[in-house]
Coordinates of N, CA and C in Angstrom, one line a residue:
X1 N 37.9 -81.2 2.7 CA 38.9 -80.5 1.9 C 39.8 -79.6 2.8
X2 N 41.1 -79.6 2.5 CA 42.0 -78.7 3.2 C 41.7 -77.2 3.0
X3 N 41.7 -76.5 4.0 CA 41.4 -75.0 3.9 C 42.8 -74.3 3.7
X4 N 42.6 -73.1 3.2 CA 43.8 -72.2 2.9 C 43.9 -71.9 1.5
X5 N 45.0 -71.3 1.1 CA 45.2 -70.9 -0.3 C 45.3 -72.0 -1.2
X6 N 44.7 -71.8 -2.4 CA 44.8 -72.8 -3.5 C 45.7 -72.4 -4.6
X7 N 46.2 -71.2 -4.6 CA 47.2 -70.7 -5.5 C 48.2 -69.9 -4.8
X8 N 49.4 -69.6 -5.5 CA 50.3 -68.7 -5.0 C 49.9 -67.3 -5.0
X9 N 50.0 -66.5 -3.9 CA 49.5 -65.1 -3.9 C 49.9 -64.3 -5.1
X10 N 51.1 -64.6 -5.6 CA 51.6 -63.8 -6.7 C 50.8 -64.0 -8.0
X11 N 50.0 -65.0 -8.1 CA 49.2 -65.2 -9.3 C 47.9 -64.4 -9.3
X12 N 47.6 -63.6 -8.3 CA 46.4 -62.9 -8.3 C 46.7 -61.3 -8.2
X13 N 45.9 -60.4 -8.5 CA 46.2 -59.0 -8.5 C 46.7 -58.6 -7.0
X14 N 47.5 -57.6 -7.0 CA 48.2 -57.1 -5.7 C 47.1 -56.9 -4.6
X15 N 46.0 -56.2 -5.1 CA 45.0 -55.9 -4.0 C 44.3 -57.2 -3.3
X16 N 44.4 -58.3 -4.0 CA 43.8 -59.5 -3.4 C 44.8 -60.4 -2.7
X17 N 46.1 -60.1 -2.8 CA 47.1 -61.0 -2.3 C 47.0 -61.1 -0.7
X18 N 46.8 -60.0 0.1 CA 46.8 -60.1 1.5 C 45.7 -61.1 2.0
X19 N 44.6 -61.1 1.2 CA 43.5 -62.1 1.6 C 43.9 -63.5 1.4
X20 N 44.5 -63.8 0.3 CA 45.0 -65.1 -0.1 C 46.1 -65.6 0.9
X21 N 46.9 -64.7 1.2 CA 48.0 -65.1 2.1 C 47.5 -65.4 3.6
X22 N 46.5 -64.7 4.0 CA 46.1 -65.0 5.4 C 45.0 -66.1 5.5
X23 N 44.6 -66.6 4.3 CA 43.5 -67.6 4.2 C 43.9 -68.9 5.1
X24 N 45.2 -69.2 5.1 CA 45.6 -70.4 5.8 C 45.9 -70.2 7.3
X25 N 45.7 -69.0 7.8 CA 46.1 -68.6 9.1 C 44.8 -68.4 10.0
X26 N 43.5 -68.5 9.4 CA 42.4 -68.2 10.1 C 41.7 -69.5 10.4
X27 N 40.8 -69.5 11.5 CA 39.9 -70.7 11.7 C 38.5 -70.1 11.8
X28 N 37.5 -71.0 12.2 CA 36.2 -70.6 12.2 C 35.9 -69.5 13.2
X29 N 36.7 -69.5 14.3 CA 36.5 -68.5 15.3 C 36.8 -67.1 14.8
X30 N 37.5 -66.9 13.7 CA 37.8 -65.7 13.1 C 36.5 -65.0 12.6
X31 N 35.6 -65.9 12.2 CA 34.4 -65.4 11.6 C 33.0 -65.5 12.4
X32 N 33.0 -66.5 13.3 CA 31.7 -66.7 14.0 C 32.0 -67.3 15.3
X33 N 31.0 -67.1 16.3 CA 31.2 -67.7 17.6 C 30.3 -68.9 17.7
X34 N 29.6 -69.3 16.6 CA 28.7 -70.5 16.6 C 29.4 -71.7 16.2
X35 N 29.2 -72.8 16.8 CA 29.7 -74.1 16.4 C 28.5 -75.1 16.6
X36 N 28.5 -76.1 15.7 CA 27.4 -77.0 15.9 C 27.4 -77.9 17.1
X37 N 26.3 -78.2 17.7 CA 26.4 -79.2 18.9 C 26.8 -80.5 18.4
X38 N 27.4 -81.3 19.3 CA 28.1 -82.5 18.9 C 27.0 -83.5 18.4
X39 N 25.8 -83.4 18.8 CA 24.7 -84.3 18.3 C 23.9 -83.9 17.1
X40 N 24.3 -82.7 16.6 CA 23.5 -82.1 15.5 C 24.0 -82.6 14.1
X41 N 23.2 -83.1 13.2 CA 23.5 -83.4 11.9 C 23.4 -82.2 11.0
X42 N 24.5 -81.7 10.6 CA 24.6 -80.5 9.7 C 24.5 -80.9 8.2
X43 N 24.2 -79.9 7.4 CA 24.1 -80.0 6.0 C 25.2 -79.3 5.4
X44 N 25.9 -79.9 4.5 CA 27.1 -79.3 3.8 C 26.6 -78.3 2.8
X45 N 27.3 -77.1 2.7 CA 27.0 -76.1 1.8 C 28.2 -75.3 1.5
X46 N 28.2 -74.5 0.4 CA 29.3 -73.6 0.1 C 28.8 -72.3 -0.5
X47 N 29.5 -71.3 -0.3 CA 29.3 -70.0 -1.1 C 30.5 -69.6 -1.8
X48 N 30.2 -68.8 -2.9 CA 31.3 -68.3 -3.7 C 31.5 -66.8 -3.4
X49 N 32.6 -66.4 -2.9 CA 32.9 -65.0 -2.7 C 33.8 -64.5 -3.8
X50 N 33.2 -64.0 -4.8 CA 33.8 -63.7 -6.1 C 34.2 -62.3 -6.2
X51 N 35.5 -62.0 -6.1 CA 36.2 -60.8 -6.3 C 36.5 -60.5 -7.7
X52 N 36.2 -59.3 -8.3 CA 36.5 -58.9 -9.6 C 37.0 -57.5 -9.5
X53 N 37.2 -56.9 -10.7 CA 37.7 -55.5 -10.8 C 37.2 -55.0 -12.2
X54 N 36.6 -53.8 -12.2 CA 36.2 -53.2 -13.5 C 37.0 -52.0 -13.7
X55 N 37.4 -51.8 -15.0 CA 38.2 -50.6 -15.3 C 37.6 -49.3 -14.7
X56 N 38.4 -48.6 -13.9 CA 38.0 -47.3 -13.3 C 37.0 -47.5 -12.1
X57 N 36.7 -48.8 -11.8 CA 35.7 -49.0 -10.8 C 36.3 -49.6 -9.5
X58 N 37.6 -50.1 -9.6 CA 38.2 -50.7 -8.5 C 37.6 -52.1 -8.1
X59 N 38.2 -52.8 -7.2 CA 37.7 -54.1 -6.8 C 36.3 -54.2 -6.3
X60 N 35.6 -55.3 -6.7 CA 34.3 -55.4 -6.2 C 34.0 -56.9 -5.9
X61 N 32.8 -57.2 -5.3 CA 32.4 -58.5 -5.0 C 30.9 -58.8 -5.5
X62 N 30.7 -60.0 -5.9 CA 29.3 -60.3 -6.4 C 28.4 -60.7 -5.3
X63 N 27.2 -60.0 -5.3 CA 26.2 -60.3 -4.3 C 24.9 -60.6 -5.1
X64 N 24.0 -61.2 -4.4 CA 22.6 -61.4 -4.9 C 21.6 -61.1 -3.9
X65 N 20.4 -60.7 -4.3 CA 19.3 -60.4 -3.4 C 18.2 -61.6 -3.6
X66 N 17.8 -62.3 -2.5 CA 16.9 -63.3 -2.6 C 15.5 -62.8 -3.0
X67 N 14.7 -63.5 -3.7 CA 13.3 -63.1 -4.1 C 12.4 -62.9 -2.8
X68 N 11.6 -62.0 -2.9 CA 10.7 -61.7 -1.7 C 9.7 -62.8 -1.5
X69 N 9.4 -63.6 -2.5 CA 8.4 -64.6 -2.4 C 8.9 -65.9 -1.7
X70 N 10.2 -66.0 -1.4 CA 10.7 -67.2 -0.8 C 10.2 -67.3 0.6
X71 N 10.1 -68.6 1.1 CA 9.7 -68.8 2.5 C 10.8 -68.5 3.5
X72 N 12.0 -68.8 3.1 CA 13.2 -68.6 3.9 C 14.1 -67.6 3.4
X73 N 14.6 -66.6 4.2 CA 15.6 -65.6 3.8 C 15.0 -64.8 2.7
X74 N 13.7 -64.5 2.6 CA 13.1 -63.6 1.6 C 13.7 -62.3 1.6
X75 N 14.2 -61.8 0.5 CA 14.7 -60.4 0.4 C 16.1 -60.2 0.9
X76 N 16.7 -61.2 1.5 CA 18.0 -61.1 2.0 C 19.1 -61.1 1.0
X77 N 20.1 -60.4 1.3 CA 21.3 -60.4 0.4 C 22.3 -61.5 0.8
X78 N 22.9 -62.2 -0.2 CA 23.7 -63.3 0.1 C 24.8 -63.4 -1.0
X79 N 25.8 -64.2 -0.7 CA 26.7 -64.7 -1.8 C 26.0 -65.8 -2.6
X80 N 26.3 -66.0 -3.8 CA 25.9 -67.1 -4.5 C 26.3 -68.4 -3.8
X81 N 25.4 -69.4 -3.8 CA 25.8 -70.6 -3.1 C 24.6 -71.4 -2.6
X82 N 24.9 -72.6 -2.1 CA 23.8 -73.4 -1.6 C 24.2 -74.7 -1.2
X83 N 23.4 -75.7 -1.0 CA 23.7 -77.0 -0.5 C 24.5 -77.9 -1.4
X84 N 25.3 -78.7 -0.9 CA 26.1 -79.7 -1.7 C 25.3 -80.7 -2.3
X85 N 25.7 -81.1 -3.5 CA 25.0 -82.2 -4.2 C 25.9 -83.3 -4.6
X86 N 25.3 -84.5 -4.7 CA 26.1 -85.6 -5.2 C 26.8 -85.3 -6.6
X87 N 28.1 -85.5 -6.6 CA 28.8 -85.2 -7.9 C 29.5 -83.9 -7.9
X88 N 29.3 -83.0 -6.9 CA 30.1 -81.9 -6.7 C 31.5 -82.3 -6.4
X89 N 32.5 -81.5 -6.9 CA 33.9 -81.7 -6.6 C 34.2 -80.9 -5.3
X90 N 33.7 -81.3 -4.2 CA 33.9 -80.6 -2.9 C 33.3 -79.3 -2.9
X91 N 33.7 -78.4 -1.9 CA 33.1 -77.1 -1.7 C 33.3 -76.2 -2.9
X92 N 34.5 -76.3 -3.6 CA 34.7 -75.5 -4.8 C 33.7 -75.8 -5.8
X93 N 33.5 -77.1 -6.1 CA 32.5 -77.5 -7.1 C 31.1 -77.0 -6.7
X94 N 30.7 -77.2 -5.5 CA 29.4 -76.7 -5.1 C 29.3 -75.2 -5.3
X95 N 30.3 -74.5 -4.9 CA 30.2 -73.0 -5.0 C 30.1 -72.5 -6.4
X96 N 30.9 -73.2 -7.3 CA 30.8 -72.7 -8.7 C 29.5 -73.2 -9.4
X97 N 29.0 -74.4 -9.1 CA 27.8 -74.8 -9.7 C 26.6 -74.0 -9.2
X98 N 26.5 -73.7 -8.0 CA 25.5 -72.8 -7.5 C 25.6 -71.4 -8.0
X99 N 26.8 -70.9 -8.1 CA 26.9 -69.5 -8.7 C 26.5 -69.5 -10.1
X100 N 26.8 -70.4 -10.9 CA 26.3 -70.5 -12.3 C 24.8 -70.7 -12.4
X101 N 24.3 -71.5 -11.5 CA 22.8 -71.7 -11.6 C 22.0 -70.5 -11.1
X102 N 22.6 -69.7 -10.2 CA 21.8 -68.6 -9.6 C 22.1 -67.3 -10.4
X103 N 23.3 -67.0 -10.9 CA 23.7 -65.7 -11.4 C 24.1 -65.8 -12.9
X104 N 24.2 -67.0 -13.4 CA 24.7 -67.2 -14.8 C 26.1 -66.9 -15.1
X105 N 26.9 -66.7 -14.0 CA 28.3 -66.5 -14.2 C 29.0 -67.7 -15.0
X106 N 30.0 -67.4 -15.8 CA 30.7 -68.4 -16.5 C 31.9 -68.9 -15.7
X107 N 31.9 -70.1 -15.1 CA 32.9 -70.6 -14.3 C 34.3 -70.6 -15.0
X108 N 34.4 -70.6 -16.3 CA 35.6 -70.6 -17.0 C 36.4 -69.3 -16.8
X109 N 35.8 -68.2 -16.4 CA 36.4 -67.0 -16.1 C 36.8 -66.8 -14.6
X110 N 36.6 -67.8 -13.8 CA 36.8 -67.8 -12.4 C 38.0 -68.7 -12.0
X111 N 38.9 -68.0 -11.1 CA 40.0 -68.8 -10.5 C 39.7 -68.9 -9.0
X112 N 39.3 -70.1 -8.4 CA 39.2 -70.2 -7.0 C 40.7 -70.1 -6.4
X113 N 40.8 -69.2 -5.4 CA 42.1 -68.9 -4.8 C 42.3 -69.4 -3.4
X114 N 41.2 -69.6 -2.7 CA 41.4 -70.1 -1.3 C 40.0 -70.6 -0.8
X115 N 40.2 -71.6 0.2 CA 39.0 -72.1 0.9 C 39.1 -71.8 2.3
X116 N 38.1 -71.1 2.8 CA 38.0 -70.8 4.2 C 37.5 -71.9 5.1
X117 N 37.6 -71.8 6.4 CA 37.1 -72.8 7.3 C 35.5 -73.0 7.2
X118 N 35.0 -74.1 7.5 CA 33.7 -74.4 7.5 C 32.9 -73.6 8.6
X119 N 31.8 -73.0 8.3 CA 31.2 -72.1 9.3 C 29.7 -72.6 9.5
X120 N 29.3 -72.7 10.8 CA 28.0 -73.2 11.1 C 27.0 -72.0 11.1
X121 N 25.8 -72.2 10.5 CA 24.8 -71.3 10.4 C 23.6 -71.9 11.2
X122 N 23.3 -71.5 12.4 CA 22.3 -72.1 13.3 C 21.0 -72.1 12.7
X123 N 20.6 -71.0 12.0 CA 19.2 -70.9 11.6 C 18.8 -71.9 10.6
X124 N 19.8 -72.3 9.7 CA 19.5 -73.3 8.6 C 20.2 -74.7 8.9
X125 N 21.0 -74.7 9.9 CA 21.8 -75.9 10.2 C 22.7 -76.3 9.1
X126 N 23.2 -75.4 8.2 CA 24.1 -75.6 7.2 C 25.6 -75.5 7.8
X127 N 26.5 -76.3 7.4 CA 27.8 -76.1 7.6 C 28.4 -75.6 6.3
X128 N 28.7 -74.2 6.3 CA 29.0 -73.5 5.0 C 30.5 -73.3 4.9
X129 N 31.1 -73.7 3.7 CA 32.4 -73.4 3.4 C 32.5 -72.3 2.4
X130 N 33.1 -71.1 2.8 CA 33.3 -70.0 1.9 C 34.5 -70.3 1.0
X131 N 34.3 -70.1 -0.3 CA 35.3 -70.2 -1.4 C 35.6 -68.9 -2.0
X132 N 36.9 -68.4 -1.8 CA 37.3 -67.2 -2.3 C 37.8 -67.4 -3.7
X133 N 37.4 -66.5 -4.6 CA 37.7 -66.6 -6.1 C 38.0 -65.2 -6.7
X134 N 38.9 -65.3 -7.8 CA 39.2 -64.2 -8.6 C 38.5 -64.2 -9.9
X135 N 37.8 -63.2 -10.2 CA 37.0 -63.2 -11.5 C 37.9 -62.5 -12.6
X136 N 38.8 -63.3 -13.1 CA 39.8 -62.8 -14.0 C 39.2 -62.5 -15.3
X137 N 38.2 -63.1 -15.8 CA 37.5 -62.8 -17.1 C 36.0 -62.6 -16.8
X138 N 35.5 -61.5 -16.4 CA 34.2 -61.3 -16.0 C 33.2 -61.6 -17.2
X139 N 32.1 -62.2 -16.8 CA 31.0 -62.5 -17.7 C 29.7 -61.9 -17.3
X140 N 28.8 -61.7 -18.2 CA 27.4 -61.0 -17.8 C 26.8 -61.9 -16.7
X141 N 26.2 -61.3 -15.7 CA 25.4 -62.0 -14.7 C 24.0 -61.4 -14.7
X142 N 23.1 -62.3 -14.1 CA 21.7 -61.9 -14.0 C 21.0 -62.8 -13.0
X143 N 19.7 -62.5 -12.7 CA 19.0 -63.3 -11.8 C 18.4 -64.5 -12.7
X144 N 19.0 -65.6 -12.7 CA 18.7 -66.7 -13.6 C 17.2 -67.1 -13.4
X145 N 16.8 -67.3 -12.1 CA 15.4 -67.8 -11.7 C 14.8 -66.7 -10.9
X146 N 14.0 -65.8 -11.4 CA 13.4 -64.8 -10.6 C 12.6 -65.3 -9.4
X147 N 12.2 -66.6 -9.5 CA 11.5 -67.1 -8.3 C 12.4 -67.3 -7.1
X148 N 13.7 -67.3 -7.3 CA 14.6 -67.4 -6.3 C 15.5 -66.3 -6.0
X149 N 15.8 -65.6 -7.1 CA 16.8 -64.4 -7.1 C 16.1 -63.2 -7.7
X150 N 16.1 -62.1 -6.9 CA 15.5 -60.9 -7.4 C 16.4 -60.1 -8.2
X151 N 17.7 -60.1 -7.8 CA 18.7 -59.2 -8.5 C 20.1 -59.7 -8.1
X152 N 21.0 -59.4 -9.0 CA 22.4 -59.6 -8.9 C 23.2 -58.4 -9.1
X153 N 24.2 -58.2 -8.3 CA 25.0 -56.9 -8.4 C 26.5 -57.1 -8.0
X154 N 27.3 -56.4 -8.7 CA 28.7 -56.2 -8.4 C 28.8 -55.0 -7.4
X155 N 29.3 -55.2 -6.2 CA 29.3 -54.2 -5.2 C 30.8 -53.8 -5.0
X156 N 31.1 -52.5 -5.0 CA 32.4 -52.0 -4.8 C 32.9 -52.2 -3.4
X157 N 34.2 -52.8 -3.2 CA 34.7 -52.9 -1.9 C 34.9 -51.6 -1.2
X158 N 35.2 -50.5 -2.0 CA 35.4 -49.2 -1.5 C 34.0 -48.7 -0.8
X159 N 32.9 -49.0 -1.6 CA 31.6 -48.6 -1.0 C 31.2 -49.4 0.2
X160 N 31.6 -50.6 0.3 CA 31.3 -51.5 1.5 C 32.1 -51.0 2.7
X161 N 33.3 -50.5 2.4 CA 34.2 -50.0 3.5 C 33.9 -48.6 3.9
X162 N 33.1 -47.9 3.0 CA 32.7 -46.5 3.4 C 32.0 -46.4 4.7
X163 N 32.5 -45.6 5.7 CA 31.9 -45.6 7.0 C 30.4 -45.1 7.0
X164 N 30.1 -44.4 5.9 CA 28.7 -43.9 5.9 C 27.7 -45.1 5.5
X165 N 28.2 -46.2 5.0 CA 27.4 -47.3 4.6 C 27.4 -48.4 5.6
X166 N 28.0 -48.2 6.8 CA 28.2 -49.3 7.8 C 27.5 -48.9 9.2
X167 N 26.9 -50.0 9.8 CA 26.3 -49.8 11.1 C 26.1 -51.2 11.7
X168 N 25.6 -51.2 12.9 CA 25.3 -52.5 13.6 C 23.8 -52.6 13.8
X169 N 23.3 -53.9 13.6 CA 21.9 -54.2 13.8 C 21.8 -55.1 15.1
X170 N 20.6 -55.0 15.7 CA 20.3 -55.9 16.8 C 18.8 -56.3 16.7
X171 N 18.6 -57.4 17.4 CA 17.2 -57.9 17.4 C 16.6 -57.7 18.8
X172 N 15.4 -57.1 18.9 CA 14.7 -57.1 20.1 C 15.5 -56.8 21.5
X173 N 15.7 -57.8 22.2 CA 16.4 -57.6 23.5 C 17.8 -57.5 23.4
X174 N 18.4 -57.4 22.2 CA 19.8 -57.2 21.9 C 20.6 -58.5 22.2
X175 N 19.9 -59.7 22.3 CA 20.7 -60.9 22.5 C 21.5 -61.2 21.3
X176 N 21.1 -60.7 20.2 CA 21.9 -60.8 18.9 C 22.2 -59.5 18.3
X177 N 23.4 -59.3 17.9 CA 23.7 -58.1 17.1 C 24.9 -58.5 16.2
X178 N 24.9 -57.7 15.0 CA 26.0 -58.0 14.1 C 26.1 -56.8 13.1
X179 N 27.1 -56.9 12.3 CA 27.4 -55.8 11.3 C 26.3 -55.7 10.3
X180 N 26.2 -54.6 9.6 CA 25.3 -54.4 8.5 C 25.8 -53.4 7.5
X181 N 25.3 -53.5 6.3 CA 25.7 -52.5 5.3 C 24.5 -52.1 4.5
X182 N 24.5 -50.8 4.1 CA 23.4 -50.3 3.2 C 24.1 -49.6 2.0
X183 N 24.2 -50.4 0.9 CA 25.0 -49.9 -0.2 C 24.4 -50.4 -1.5
X184 N 24.4 -49.5 -2.5 CA 23.8 -49.7 -3.8 C 22.4 -50.3 -3.8
X185 N 21.6 -49.8 -2.9 CA 20.2 -50.3 -2.8 C 20.2 -51.7 -2.1
X186 N 21.2 -52.1 -1.5 CA 21.2 -53.4 -0.8 C 21.3 -53.2 0.7
X187 N 20.5 -54.1 1.4 CA 20.6 -54.0 2.9 C 21.2 -55.4 3.2
X188 N 22.5 -55.4 3.7 CA 23.2 -56.6 3.9 C 23.4 -56.8 5.4
X189 N 22.9 -57.9 6.0 CA 23.1 -58.2 7.4 C 23.3 -59.8 7.5
X190 N 23.3 -60.2 8.8 CA 23.4 -61.6 9.1 C 24.8 -62.2 8.7
X191 N 24.7 -63.5 8.1 CA 25.9 -64.3 7.8 C 26.7 -63.6 6.8
X192 N 26.1 -63.1 5.8 CA 26.8 -62.4 4.7 C 27.5 -61.2 5.1
X193 N 26.8 -60.3 5.9 CA 27.5 -59.1 6.4 C 28.6 -59.4 7.4
X194 N 28.5 -60.5 8.2 CA 29.5 -60.9 9.1 C 30.8 -61.3 8.4
X195 N 30.6 -62.1 7.3 CA 31.7 -62.5 6.4 C 32.4 -61.3 5.8
X196 N 31.6 -60.4 5.2 CA 32.1 -59.3 4.6 C 32.9 -58.4 5.5
X197 N 32.4 -58.2 6.7 CA 33.1 -57.4 7.7 C 34.5 -57.9 8.0
X198 N 34.5 -59.2 8.2 CA 35.8 -59.8 8.6 C 36.8 -59.7 7.3
X199 N 36.2 -60.0 6.2 CA 37.1 -60.0 5.0 C 37.7 -58.6 4.7
X200 N 36.8 -57.5 4.9 CA 37.3 -56.2 4.7 C 38.5 -56.0 5.6
X201 N 38.4 -56.5 6.8 CA 39.5 -56.3 7.8 C 40.8 -57.1 7.3
X202 N 40.6 -58.4 7.0 CA 41.7 -59.2 6.7 C 42.4 -58.8 5.4
X203 N 41.5 -58.2 4.4 CA 42.1 -57.8 3.2 C 42.8 -56.5 3.2
X204 N 42.7 -55.8 4.3 CA 43.3 -54.4 4.4 C 42.4 -53.3 3.8
X205 N 41.2 -53.6 3.6 CA 40.3 -52.5 2.9 C 39.4 -51.8 3.9
X206 N 39.4 -52.3 5.2 CA 38.5 -51.6 6.2 C 39.0 -50.2 6.5
X207 N 38.0 -49.3 6.7 CA 38.2 -48.0 7.2 C 37.5 -47.8 8.6
X208 N 38.0 -46.9 9.4 CA 37.4 -46.8 10.7 C 35.9 -46.3 10.6
X209 N 35.0 -47.0 11.3 CA 33.6 -46.7 11.2 C 33.0 -46.7 12.6
X210 N 31.8 -46.2 12.7 CA 31.1 -45.9 14.0 C 30.5 -47.2 14.4
X211 N 31.2 -48.0 15.2 CA 30.7 -49.3 15.8 C 29.6 -49.1 16.8
X212 N 29.4 -47.8 17.3 CA 28.4 -47.5 18.2 C 27.1 -47.1 17.6
X213 N 27.0 -47.1 16.3 CA 25.8 -46.8 15.6 C 25.0 -48.2 15.5
X214 N 24.2 -48.4 16.5 CA 23.4 -49.7 16.6 C 21.9 -49.3 16.3
X215 N 21.3 -50.1 15.4 CA 20.0 -49.9 15.0 C 19.1 -51.2 15.1
X216 N 17.8 -51.0 15.5 CA 17.0 -52.2 15.6 C 16.8 -52.8 14.1
X217 N 17.0 -54.0 14.0 CA 17.0 -54.7 12.7 C 15.7 -54.5 11.9
X218 N 14.6 -54.7 12.5 CA 13.3 -54.6 11.7 C 13.1 -53.2 11.3
X219 N 13.4 -52.2 12.2 CA 13.2 -50.8 11.8 C 14.1 -50.4 10.8
X220 N 15.4 -50.8 10.8 CA 16.4 -50.3 9.8 C 16.0 -51.0 8.5
X221 N 15.6 -52.2 8.5 CA 15.2 -52.9 7.2 C 14.1 -52.2 6.6
X222 N 13.1 -51.9 7.4 CA 11.8 -51.3 6.9 C 12.2 -49.9 6.3
X223 N 13.0 -49.1 6.9 CA 13.4 -47.8 6.4 C 14.2 -47.9 5.2
X224 N 15.0 -49.0 5.1 CA 15.8 -49.2 3.9 C 14.9 -49.5 2.7
X225 N 13.9 -50.4 2.9 CA 13.0 -50.7 1.8 C 12.2 -49.5 1.4
X226 N 11.8 -48.7 2.3 CA 11.0 -47.5 1.9 C 11.8 -46.6 1.1
X227 N 13.1 -46.3 1.5 CA 14.0 -45.5 0.7 C 14.2 -46.1 -0.7
X228 N 14.4 -47.5 -0.7 CA 14.6 -48.1 -2.0 C 13.5 -47.9 -3.0
X229 N 12.2 -48.1 -2.4 CA 11.1 -48.0 -3.3 C 10.9 -46.6 -3.8
X230 N 11.3 -45.6 -2.9 CA 11.2 -44.2 -3.3 C 12.2 -43.9 -4.5
X231 N 13.3 -44.6 -4.5 CA 14.4 -44.4 -5.5 C 14.2 -45.2 -6.7
X232 N 13.2 -46.2 -6.6 CA 13.0 -47.0 -7.7 C 13.8 -48.3 -7.8
X233 N 14.4 -48.8 -6.6 CA 15.1 -50.0 -6.6 C 16.5 -49.9 -6.6
X234 N 17.3 -51.0 -6.7 CA 18.7 -51.1 -6.5 C 19.4 -51.1 -7.9
X235 N 20.7 -50.8 -7.9 CA 21.5 -50.8 -9.1 C 21.9 -52.2 -9.2
X236 N 21.9 -52.8 -10.5 CA 22.3 -54.2 -10.8 C 23.3 -54.2 -11.9
X237 N 24.0 -55.4 -12.0 CA 25.0 -55.6 -13.1 C 24.2 -55.6 -14.4

C-alpha cells in the first residue's frame, strides 16, 4: 500500500493537520534505525494510532496495556494492532480490525488519515505499518479480552509532551537506549515510545525535555510499578 496522507489535511482538525501533511515526506529512517536482513522472512502487521479530542481535554491518543500473564510483551503499553490476516483490506483493515477486537472501538467513528512507512521490529520479526486516524465520533472503549489486554486509556498529548513525564531508558551495557514516558499510570517504552516521540515532534506538540535523564530500564519499570500499586493502578477510559 502507498504510504502518505489518505485525506486532504483540511478535512481534519487544525491540530492534526501538520502530522497529515508531513506523512508523505517521511521514511522508515525517520522512526527507526532497524531494517530487516535481506534473508529474513518478516510478518506483516499494523497498529492504529488513533487521535481524538475530548471537550476541555485537548487532543489525545488511544493506548492499551498488555496483560501481565502474556508470555510476550507482558505488561507493556502499545497501540492497538497485530498481525495481518487473510481478508484484511491492507494495513488499514488490519489496524481497524485489531483495534475493534482489542479495545471495542467502533470503526464507524474512525477516519484513517495517513499510512506511515513499514517499520521493522527485530524482537518479533514483524514488519509493522502504523496507520494514523482521527477519532471523529468517539465510542466507549474497554479491555475486550482481559487475558490479552489489562487496560485501555486515552492519553493526553499535552501530558505526553510534558517534560516531567519524559526520560530515556537503557538496557544493561547501554547498547540499547530509547525514549520513555511515565503518564497516567502507564510506563511507555520500546517501539511505542519511539513512535510517540517522533510523532510529538512531527506534529509540533513536543516541548523541550531533559534528554540527559537516562535510567536503567528494569529499575525504572520496577519503580513505576511500585508507585502504581501504591496509587491503586492507572486511570482508564
